CSV table of C-alpha atoms in Angstrom, one decimal:
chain,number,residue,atom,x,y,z
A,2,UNK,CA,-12.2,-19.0,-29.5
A,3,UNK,CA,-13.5,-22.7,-28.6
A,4,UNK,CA,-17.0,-22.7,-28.0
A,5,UNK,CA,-18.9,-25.5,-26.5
A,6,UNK,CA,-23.3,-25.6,-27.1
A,7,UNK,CA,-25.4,-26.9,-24.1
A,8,UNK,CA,-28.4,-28.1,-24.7
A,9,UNK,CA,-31.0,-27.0,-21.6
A,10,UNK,CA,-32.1,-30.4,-21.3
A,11,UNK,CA,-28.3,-31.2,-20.2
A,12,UNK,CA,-27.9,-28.4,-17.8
A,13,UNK,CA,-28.7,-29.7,-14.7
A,14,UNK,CA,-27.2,-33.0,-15.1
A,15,UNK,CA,-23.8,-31.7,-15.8
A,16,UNK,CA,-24.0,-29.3,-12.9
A,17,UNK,CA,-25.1,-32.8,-11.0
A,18,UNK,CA,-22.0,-34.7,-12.0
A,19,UNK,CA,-19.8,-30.9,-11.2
A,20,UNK,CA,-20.9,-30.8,-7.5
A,21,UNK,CA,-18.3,-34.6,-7.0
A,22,UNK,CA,-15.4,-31.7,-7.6
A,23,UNK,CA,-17.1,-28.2,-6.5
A,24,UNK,CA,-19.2,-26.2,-4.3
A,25,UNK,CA,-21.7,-24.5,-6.3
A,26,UNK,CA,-22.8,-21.2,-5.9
A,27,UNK,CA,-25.5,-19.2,-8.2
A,28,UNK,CA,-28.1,-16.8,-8.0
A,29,UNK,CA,-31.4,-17.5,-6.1
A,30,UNK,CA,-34.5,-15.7,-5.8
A,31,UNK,CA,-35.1,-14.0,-2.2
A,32,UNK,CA,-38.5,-12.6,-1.8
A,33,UNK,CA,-40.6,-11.1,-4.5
A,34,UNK,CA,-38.0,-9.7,-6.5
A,35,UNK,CA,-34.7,-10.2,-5.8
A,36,UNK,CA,-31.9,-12.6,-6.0
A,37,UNK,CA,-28.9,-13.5,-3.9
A,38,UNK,CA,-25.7,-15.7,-5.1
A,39,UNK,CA,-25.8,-18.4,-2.1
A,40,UNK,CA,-24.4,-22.3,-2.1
A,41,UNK,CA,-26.4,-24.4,-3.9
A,42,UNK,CA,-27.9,-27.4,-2.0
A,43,UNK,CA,-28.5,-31.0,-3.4
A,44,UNK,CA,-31.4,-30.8,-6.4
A,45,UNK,CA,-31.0,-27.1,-6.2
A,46,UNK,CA,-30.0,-25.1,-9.3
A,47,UNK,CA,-29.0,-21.4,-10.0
A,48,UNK,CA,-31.8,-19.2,-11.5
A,49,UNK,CA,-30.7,-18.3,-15.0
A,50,UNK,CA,-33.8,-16.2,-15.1
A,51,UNK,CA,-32.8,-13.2,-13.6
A,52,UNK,CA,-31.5,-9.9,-14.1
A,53,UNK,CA,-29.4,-9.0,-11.6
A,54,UNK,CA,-28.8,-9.4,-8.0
A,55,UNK,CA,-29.9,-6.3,-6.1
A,56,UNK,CA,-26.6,-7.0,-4.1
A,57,UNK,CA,-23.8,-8.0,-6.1
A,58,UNK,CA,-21.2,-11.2,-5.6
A,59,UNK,CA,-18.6,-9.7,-3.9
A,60,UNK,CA,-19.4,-11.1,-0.4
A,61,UNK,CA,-18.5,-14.6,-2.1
A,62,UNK,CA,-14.6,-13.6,-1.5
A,63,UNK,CA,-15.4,-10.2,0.9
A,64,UNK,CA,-17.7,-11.3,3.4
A,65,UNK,CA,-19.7,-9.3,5.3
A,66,UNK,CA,-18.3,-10.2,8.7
A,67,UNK,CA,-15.1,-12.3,8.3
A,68,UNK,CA,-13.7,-14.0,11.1
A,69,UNK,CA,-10.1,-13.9,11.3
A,70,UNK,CA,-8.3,-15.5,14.5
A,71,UNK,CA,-9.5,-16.6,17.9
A,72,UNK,CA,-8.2,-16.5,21.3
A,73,UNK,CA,-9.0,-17.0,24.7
A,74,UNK,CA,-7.8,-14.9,27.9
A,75,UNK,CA,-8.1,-17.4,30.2
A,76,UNK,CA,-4.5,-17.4,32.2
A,77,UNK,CA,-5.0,-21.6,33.3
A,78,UNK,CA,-5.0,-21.8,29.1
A,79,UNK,CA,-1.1,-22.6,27.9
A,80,UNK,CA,-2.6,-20.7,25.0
A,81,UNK,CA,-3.9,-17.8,26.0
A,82,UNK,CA,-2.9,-14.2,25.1
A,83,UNK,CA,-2.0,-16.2,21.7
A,84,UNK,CA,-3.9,-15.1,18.6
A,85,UNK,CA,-4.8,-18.2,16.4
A,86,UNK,CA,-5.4,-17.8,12.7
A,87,UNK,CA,-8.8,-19.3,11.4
A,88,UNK,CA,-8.2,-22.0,8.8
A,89,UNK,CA,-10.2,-20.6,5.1
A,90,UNK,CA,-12.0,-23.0,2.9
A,91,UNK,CA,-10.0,-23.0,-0.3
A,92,UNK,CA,-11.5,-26.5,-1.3
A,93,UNK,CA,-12.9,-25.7,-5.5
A,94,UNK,CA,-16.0,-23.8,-6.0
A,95,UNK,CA,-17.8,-22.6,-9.2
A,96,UNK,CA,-20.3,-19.5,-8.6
A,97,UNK,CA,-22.9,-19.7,-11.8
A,98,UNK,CA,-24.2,-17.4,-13.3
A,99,UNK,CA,-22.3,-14.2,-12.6
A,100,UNK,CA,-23.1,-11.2,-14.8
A,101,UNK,CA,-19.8,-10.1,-16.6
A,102,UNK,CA,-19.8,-6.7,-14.6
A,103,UNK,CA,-19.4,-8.3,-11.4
A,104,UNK,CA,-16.4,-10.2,-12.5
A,105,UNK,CA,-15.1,-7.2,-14.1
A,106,UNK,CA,-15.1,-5.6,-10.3
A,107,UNK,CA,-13.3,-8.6,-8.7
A,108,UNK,CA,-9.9,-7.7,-11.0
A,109,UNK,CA,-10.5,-4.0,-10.1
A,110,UNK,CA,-10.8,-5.0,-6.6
A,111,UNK,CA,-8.1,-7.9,-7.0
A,112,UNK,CA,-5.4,-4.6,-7.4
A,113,UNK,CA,-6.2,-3.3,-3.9
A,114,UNK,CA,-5.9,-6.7,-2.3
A,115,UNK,CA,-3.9,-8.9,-4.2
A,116,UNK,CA,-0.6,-6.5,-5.2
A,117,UNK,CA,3.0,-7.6,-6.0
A,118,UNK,CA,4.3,-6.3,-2.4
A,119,UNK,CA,1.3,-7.5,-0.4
A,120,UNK,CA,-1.1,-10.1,-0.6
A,121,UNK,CA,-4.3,-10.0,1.7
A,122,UNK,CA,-4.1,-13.9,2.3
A,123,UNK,CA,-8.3,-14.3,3.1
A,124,UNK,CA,-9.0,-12.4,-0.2
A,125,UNK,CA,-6.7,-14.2,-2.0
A,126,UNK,CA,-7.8,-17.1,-0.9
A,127,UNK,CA,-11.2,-16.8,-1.3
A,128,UNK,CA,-10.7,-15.5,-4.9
A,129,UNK,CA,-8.9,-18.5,-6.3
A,130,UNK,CA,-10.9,-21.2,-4.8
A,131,UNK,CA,-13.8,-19.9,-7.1
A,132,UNK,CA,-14.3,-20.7,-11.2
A,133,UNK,CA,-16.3,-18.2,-12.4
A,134,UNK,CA,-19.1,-19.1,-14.9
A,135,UNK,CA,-20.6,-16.0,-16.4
A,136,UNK,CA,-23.4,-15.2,-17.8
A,137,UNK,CA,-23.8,-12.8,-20.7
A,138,UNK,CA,-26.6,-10.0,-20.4
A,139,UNK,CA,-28.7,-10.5,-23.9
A,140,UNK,CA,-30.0,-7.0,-22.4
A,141,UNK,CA,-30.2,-4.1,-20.5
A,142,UNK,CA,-30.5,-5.3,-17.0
A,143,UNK,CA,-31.9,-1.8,-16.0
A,144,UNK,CA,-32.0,1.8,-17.5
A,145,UNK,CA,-29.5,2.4,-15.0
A,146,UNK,CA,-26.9,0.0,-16.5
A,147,UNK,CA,-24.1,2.0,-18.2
A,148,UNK,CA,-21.5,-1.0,-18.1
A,149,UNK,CA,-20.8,0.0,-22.0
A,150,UNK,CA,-19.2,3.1,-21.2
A,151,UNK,CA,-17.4,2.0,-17.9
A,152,UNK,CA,-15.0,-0.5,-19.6
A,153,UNK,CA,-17.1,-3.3,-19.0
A,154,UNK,CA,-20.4,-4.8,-21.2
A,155,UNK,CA,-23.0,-7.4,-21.1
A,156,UNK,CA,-20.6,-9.9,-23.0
A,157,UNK,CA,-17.3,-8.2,-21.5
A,158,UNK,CA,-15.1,-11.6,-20.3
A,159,UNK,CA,-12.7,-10.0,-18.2
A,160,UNK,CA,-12.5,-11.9,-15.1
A,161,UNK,CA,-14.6,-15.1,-16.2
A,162,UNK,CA,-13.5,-18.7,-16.7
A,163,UNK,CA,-16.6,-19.3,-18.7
A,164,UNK,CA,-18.9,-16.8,-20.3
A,165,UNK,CA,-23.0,-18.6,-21.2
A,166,UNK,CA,-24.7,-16.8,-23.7
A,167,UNK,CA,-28.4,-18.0,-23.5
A,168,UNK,CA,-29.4,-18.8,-26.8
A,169,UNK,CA,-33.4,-20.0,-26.0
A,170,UNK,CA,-33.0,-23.8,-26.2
A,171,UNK,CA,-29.1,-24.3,-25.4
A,172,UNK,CA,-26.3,-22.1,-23.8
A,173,UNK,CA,-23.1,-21.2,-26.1
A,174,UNK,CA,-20.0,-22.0,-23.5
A,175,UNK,CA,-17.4,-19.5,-24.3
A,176,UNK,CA,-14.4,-21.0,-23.2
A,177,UNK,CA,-12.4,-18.2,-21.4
A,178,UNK,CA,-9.4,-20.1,-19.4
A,179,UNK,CA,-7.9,-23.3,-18.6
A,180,UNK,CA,-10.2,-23.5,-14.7
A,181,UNK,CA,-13.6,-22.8,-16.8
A,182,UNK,CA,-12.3,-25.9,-19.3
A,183,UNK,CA,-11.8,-27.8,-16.4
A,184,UNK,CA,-14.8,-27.0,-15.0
A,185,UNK,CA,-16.8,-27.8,-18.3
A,186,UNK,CA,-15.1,-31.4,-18.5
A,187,UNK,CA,-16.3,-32.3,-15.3
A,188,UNK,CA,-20.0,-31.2,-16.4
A,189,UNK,CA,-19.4,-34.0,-19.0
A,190,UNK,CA,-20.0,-30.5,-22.1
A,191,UNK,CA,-18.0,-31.2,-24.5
A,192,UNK,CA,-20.3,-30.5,-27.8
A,193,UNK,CA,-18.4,-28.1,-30.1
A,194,UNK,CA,-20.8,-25.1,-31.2
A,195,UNK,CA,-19.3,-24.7,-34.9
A,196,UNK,CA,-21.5,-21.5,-35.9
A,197,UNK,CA,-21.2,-19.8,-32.4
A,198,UNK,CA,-19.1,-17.1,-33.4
A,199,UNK,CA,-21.2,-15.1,-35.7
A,200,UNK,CA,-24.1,-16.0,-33.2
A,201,UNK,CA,-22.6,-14.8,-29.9
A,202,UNK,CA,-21.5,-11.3,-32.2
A,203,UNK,CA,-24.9,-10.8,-33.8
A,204,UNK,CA,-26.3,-11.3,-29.7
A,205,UNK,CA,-23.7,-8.9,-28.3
A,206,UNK,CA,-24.1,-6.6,-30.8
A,207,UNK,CA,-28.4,-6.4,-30.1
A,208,UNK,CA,-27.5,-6.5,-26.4
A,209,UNK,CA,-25.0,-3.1,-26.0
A,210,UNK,CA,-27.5,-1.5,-28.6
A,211,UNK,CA,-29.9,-1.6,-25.2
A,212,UNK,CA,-27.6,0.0,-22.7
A,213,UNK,CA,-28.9,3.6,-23.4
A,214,UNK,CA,-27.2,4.9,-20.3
A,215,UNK,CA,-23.3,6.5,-20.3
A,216,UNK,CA,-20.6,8.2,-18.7
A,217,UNK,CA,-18.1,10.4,-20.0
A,218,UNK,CA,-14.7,9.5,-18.4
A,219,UNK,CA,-12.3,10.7,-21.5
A,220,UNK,CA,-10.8,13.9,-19.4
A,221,UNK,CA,-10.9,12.4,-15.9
A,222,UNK,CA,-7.3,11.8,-16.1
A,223,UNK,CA,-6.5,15.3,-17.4
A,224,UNK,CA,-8.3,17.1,-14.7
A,225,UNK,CA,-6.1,18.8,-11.7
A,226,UNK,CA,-6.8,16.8,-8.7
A,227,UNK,CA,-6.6,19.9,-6.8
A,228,UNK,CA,-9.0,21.7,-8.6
A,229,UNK,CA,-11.9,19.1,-8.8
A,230,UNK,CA,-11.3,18.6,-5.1
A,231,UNK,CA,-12.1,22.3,-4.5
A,232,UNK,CA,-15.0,22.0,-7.4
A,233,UNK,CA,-18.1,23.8,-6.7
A,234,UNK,CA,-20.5,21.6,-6.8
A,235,UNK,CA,-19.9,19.0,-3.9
A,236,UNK,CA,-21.7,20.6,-1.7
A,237,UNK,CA,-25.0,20.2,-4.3
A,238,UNK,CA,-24.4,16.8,-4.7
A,239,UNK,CA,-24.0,16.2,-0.8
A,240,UNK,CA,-27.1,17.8,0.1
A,241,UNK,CA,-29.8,15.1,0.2
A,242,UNK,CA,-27.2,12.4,1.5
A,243,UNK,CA,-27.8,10.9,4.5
A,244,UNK,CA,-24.7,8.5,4.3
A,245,UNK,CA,-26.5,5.4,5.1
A,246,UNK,CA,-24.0,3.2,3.0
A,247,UNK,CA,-26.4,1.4,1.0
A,248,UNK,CA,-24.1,2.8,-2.4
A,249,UNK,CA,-21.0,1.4,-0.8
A,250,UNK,CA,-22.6,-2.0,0.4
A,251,UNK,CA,-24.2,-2.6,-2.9
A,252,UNK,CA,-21.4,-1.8,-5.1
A,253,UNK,CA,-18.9,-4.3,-6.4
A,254,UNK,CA,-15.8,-2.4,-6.3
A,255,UNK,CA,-16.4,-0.9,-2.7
A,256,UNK,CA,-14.2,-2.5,-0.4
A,257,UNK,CA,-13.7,-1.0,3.1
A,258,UNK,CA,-13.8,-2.7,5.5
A,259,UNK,CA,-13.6,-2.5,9.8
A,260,UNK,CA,-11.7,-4.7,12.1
A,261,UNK,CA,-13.2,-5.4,15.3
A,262,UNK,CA,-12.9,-7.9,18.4
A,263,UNK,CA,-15.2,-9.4,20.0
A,264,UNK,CA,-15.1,-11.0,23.3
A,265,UNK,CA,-17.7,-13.2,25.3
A,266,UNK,CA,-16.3,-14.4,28.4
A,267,UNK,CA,-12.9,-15.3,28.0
A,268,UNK,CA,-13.1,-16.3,24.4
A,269,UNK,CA,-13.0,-14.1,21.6
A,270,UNK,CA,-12.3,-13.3,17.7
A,271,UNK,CA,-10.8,-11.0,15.6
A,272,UNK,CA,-13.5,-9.9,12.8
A,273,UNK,CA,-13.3,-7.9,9.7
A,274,UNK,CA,-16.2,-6.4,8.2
A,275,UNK,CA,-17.6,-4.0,5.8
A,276,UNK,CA,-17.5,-0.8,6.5
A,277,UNK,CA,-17.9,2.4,4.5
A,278,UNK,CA,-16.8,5.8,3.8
A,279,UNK,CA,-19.7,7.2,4.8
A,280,UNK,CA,-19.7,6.9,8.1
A,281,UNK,CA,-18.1,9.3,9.8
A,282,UNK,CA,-16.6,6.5,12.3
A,283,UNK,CA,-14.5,5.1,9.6
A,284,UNK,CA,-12.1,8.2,9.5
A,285,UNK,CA,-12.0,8.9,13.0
A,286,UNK,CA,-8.8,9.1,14.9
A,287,UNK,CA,-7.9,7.9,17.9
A,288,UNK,CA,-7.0,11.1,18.5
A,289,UNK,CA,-10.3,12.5,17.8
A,290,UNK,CA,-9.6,14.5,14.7
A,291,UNK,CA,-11.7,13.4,12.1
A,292,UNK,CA,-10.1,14.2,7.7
A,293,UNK,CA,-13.3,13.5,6.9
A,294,UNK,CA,-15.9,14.5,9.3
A,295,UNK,CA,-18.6,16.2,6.9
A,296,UNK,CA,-21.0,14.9,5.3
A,297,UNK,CA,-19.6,17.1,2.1
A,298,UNK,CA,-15.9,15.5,2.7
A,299,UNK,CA,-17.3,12.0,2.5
A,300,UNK,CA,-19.6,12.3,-0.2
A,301,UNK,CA,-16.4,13.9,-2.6
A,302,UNK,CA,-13.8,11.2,-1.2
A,303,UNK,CA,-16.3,8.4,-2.4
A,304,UNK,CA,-16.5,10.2,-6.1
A,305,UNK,CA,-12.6,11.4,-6.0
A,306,UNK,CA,-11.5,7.9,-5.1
A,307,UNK,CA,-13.6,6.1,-7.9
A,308,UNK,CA,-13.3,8.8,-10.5
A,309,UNK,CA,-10.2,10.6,-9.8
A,310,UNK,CA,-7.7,8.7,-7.6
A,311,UNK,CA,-7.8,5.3,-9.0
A,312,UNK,CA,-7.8,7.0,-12.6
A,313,UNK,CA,-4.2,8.5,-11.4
A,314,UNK,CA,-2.9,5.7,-9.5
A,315,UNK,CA,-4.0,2.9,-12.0
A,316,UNK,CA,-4.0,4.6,-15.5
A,317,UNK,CA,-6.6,1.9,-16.4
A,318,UNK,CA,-9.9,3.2,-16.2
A,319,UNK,CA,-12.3,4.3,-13.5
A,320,UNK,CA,-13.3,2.1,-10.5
A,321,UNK,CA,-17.0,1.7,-11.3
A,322,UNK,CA,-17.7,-0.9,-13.7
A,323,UNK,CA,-21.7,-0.1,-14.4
A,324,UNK,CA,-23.7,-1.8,-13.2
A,325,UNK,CA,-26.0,0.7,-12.0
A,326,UNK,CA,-26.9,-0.4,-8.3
A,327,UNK,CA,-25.8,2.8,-6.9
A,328,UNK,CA,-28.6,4.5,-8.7
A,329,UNK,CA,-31.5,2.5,-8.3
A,330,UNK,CA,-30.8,1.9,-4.5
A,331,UNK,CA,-29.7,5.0,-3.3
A,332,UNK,CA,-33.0,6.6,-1.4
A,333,UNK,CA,-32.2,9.9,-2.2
A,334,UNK,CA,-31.3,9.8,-6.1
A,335,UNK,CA,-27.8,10.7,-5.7
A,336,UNK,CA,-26.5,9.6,-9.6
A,337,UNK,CA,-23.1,8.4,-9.8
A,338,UNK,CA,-23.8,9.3,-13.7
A,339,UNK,CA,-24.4,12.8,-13.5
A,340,UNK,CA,-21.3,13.0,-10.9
A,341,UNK,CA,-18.9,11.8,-13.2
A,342,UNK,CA,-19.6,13.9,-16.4
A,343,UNK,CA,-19.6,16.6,-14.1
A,344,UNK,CA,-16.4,15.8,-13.1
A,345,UNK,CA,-15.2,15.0,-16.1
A,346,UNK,CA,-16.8,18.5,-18.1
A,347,UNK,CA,-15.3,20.6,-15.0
A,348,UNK,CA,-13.2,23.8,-15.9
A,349,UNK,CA,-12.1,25.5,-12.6
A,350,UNK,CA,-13.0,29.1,-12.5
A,351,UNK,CA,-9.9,31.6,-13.9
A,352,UNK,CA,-11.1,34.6,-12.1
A,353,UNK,CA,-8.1,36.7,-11.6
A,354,UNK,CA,-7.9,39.0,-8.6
A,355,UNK,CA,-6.2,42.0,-9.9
């Protein structure tokens, strides 16, 4: 493990000398108490004081509203009729600061769009232009966290080029892959941290000892799809949900998304944006039959899918990585927490009928 110290008094500069070969990106605080991950402009530097982002990163590679191609009806045009792909900005970028979570839900994401049969070219794109510099929770960044018990952590490294640990006067630069290497040379870091290992253990160590929240997950994968779909209890969990979305817009591994065109004039473009499964437009047919037109049905498919389906299909864990947004946002206390063990404790009733 190579492991490079930076002294806080060197920060900025190096970030300085990185914007010749990047575009930075970091967290910024937006009104009294949140932040947002937005480009960083000249003499601006990412907030390494905060928590976490009441949104996460994920519109850094999914954007909210996307455009896609362009095209014009106008019949004097030799062009029109003709849909024209928009060109992407692949040039380097670094995003500081990302908590390890939310890169931990780009590579669950990355499976949906980026597969060995198809590749969705503006997520892929997106994806790669960025170096990842993480930045290690030295605690709980809520009592809703339960990243520990999701397959993730505060020091987790999945997904990061470089993982900071703040250490009060400097930042231990855990050197993940080749990119974040790259990335640190062009900062002009290069100080070897020769007792960092024992220091970044003893830190992880004291930060999981504050996640007091968990899930259990351990029979999810044994459980009857079948049966949990026809479980009991959906319909309690449904009740206070008035599917306004904000679960599926603030979590990282939510990625549905709309595509839409729209035309002013004679000119027009082909958009995709977010969407969510709980809106009962999404599923809608053009025939006007609706799979999922209950507020009950799209309450279980957005459990089944994280907790149940991707379990089967991906044998790797559940689509959640812990973060905890979810919780604290949604306005009716719907608890992805006490979902999950549910599903995961459920026994389907034996009752025979004689």
């Amino acid at each position: 493990m190579k492991v490079i110290r930076i002294s806080k008094t060197e920060w900025q500069g190096g970030l300085d000398k990185a914007r010749t070969g990047y575009g930075l990106y970091g967290p910024v605080k937006e009104g009294q108490d949140d932040h947002a991950f937005r480009p960083l402009a000249p003499g601006e530097f990412p907030d390494m004081s905060y928590k976490n982002s009441k949104m996460s990163p994920k519109e850094l590679v999914h954007p909210q509203s996307e455009p896609m191609f362009q095209y014009n009806l106008n019949p004097a045009d030799p062009d029109h009729d003709i849909m024209r792909e928009i060109a992407k900005d692949a040039t380097a970028k670094a995003v500081i600061g990302i908590r390890p979570c939310d890169a931990d839900a780009f590579l669950l994401v990355k499976r949906n769009f980026d597969t060995p049969i198809y590749r969705d070219p503006y997520w892929v794109t997106a994806f790669e232009s960025f170096t990842k510099i993480g930045f290690a929770c030295n605690q709980a960044c809520s009592a809703t966290a339960f990243c520990t018990s999701a397959g993730s952590g505060p020091f987790h490294d999945a997904g990061l080029d470089v993982l900071l640990v703040d250490t009060g006067e400097s930042y231990l630069a855990k050197v993940v892959t080749d990119k974040g290497q790259h990335f640190l040379d062009v900062c002009g870091f290069s100080a070897p941290a020769a007792d960092a290992a024992s220091q970044i253990e003893s830190l992880q160590k004291k930060a999981e000892s504050t996640i007091a929240s968990s899930v259990n997950t351990d029979k999810l994968k044994d459980q009857v799809t079948t049966e949990l779909y026809d479980a009991p209890f959906w319909e309690e969990i449904s009740f206070a949900c008035i599917n306004c979305g904000t679960c599926t817009f603030s979590c990282p591994t939510c990625w549905c998304f709309d595509i839409q065109d729209e035309t002013k004039g004679k000119q027009g473009v082909r958009m995709r944006n977010w969407d969510s499964c709980m809106y009962p437009l999404f599923t809608l047919h053009g025939s006007g039959h609706n799979p999922r037109g209950t507020k009950v049905h799209r309450v279980r498919q957005r459990f089944m899918h994280k907790l149940k389906y991707y379990v089967d299909k991906y044998q790797d864990g559940i689509q959640c990585v812990g973060c905890g947004r979810c919780i604290r946002l949604c306005p009716v206390n719907i608890d992805i927490r006490k979902v999950c063990n549910m599903m995961n404790g459920y026994t389907a009733c034996s009752c025979a009928v004689s």
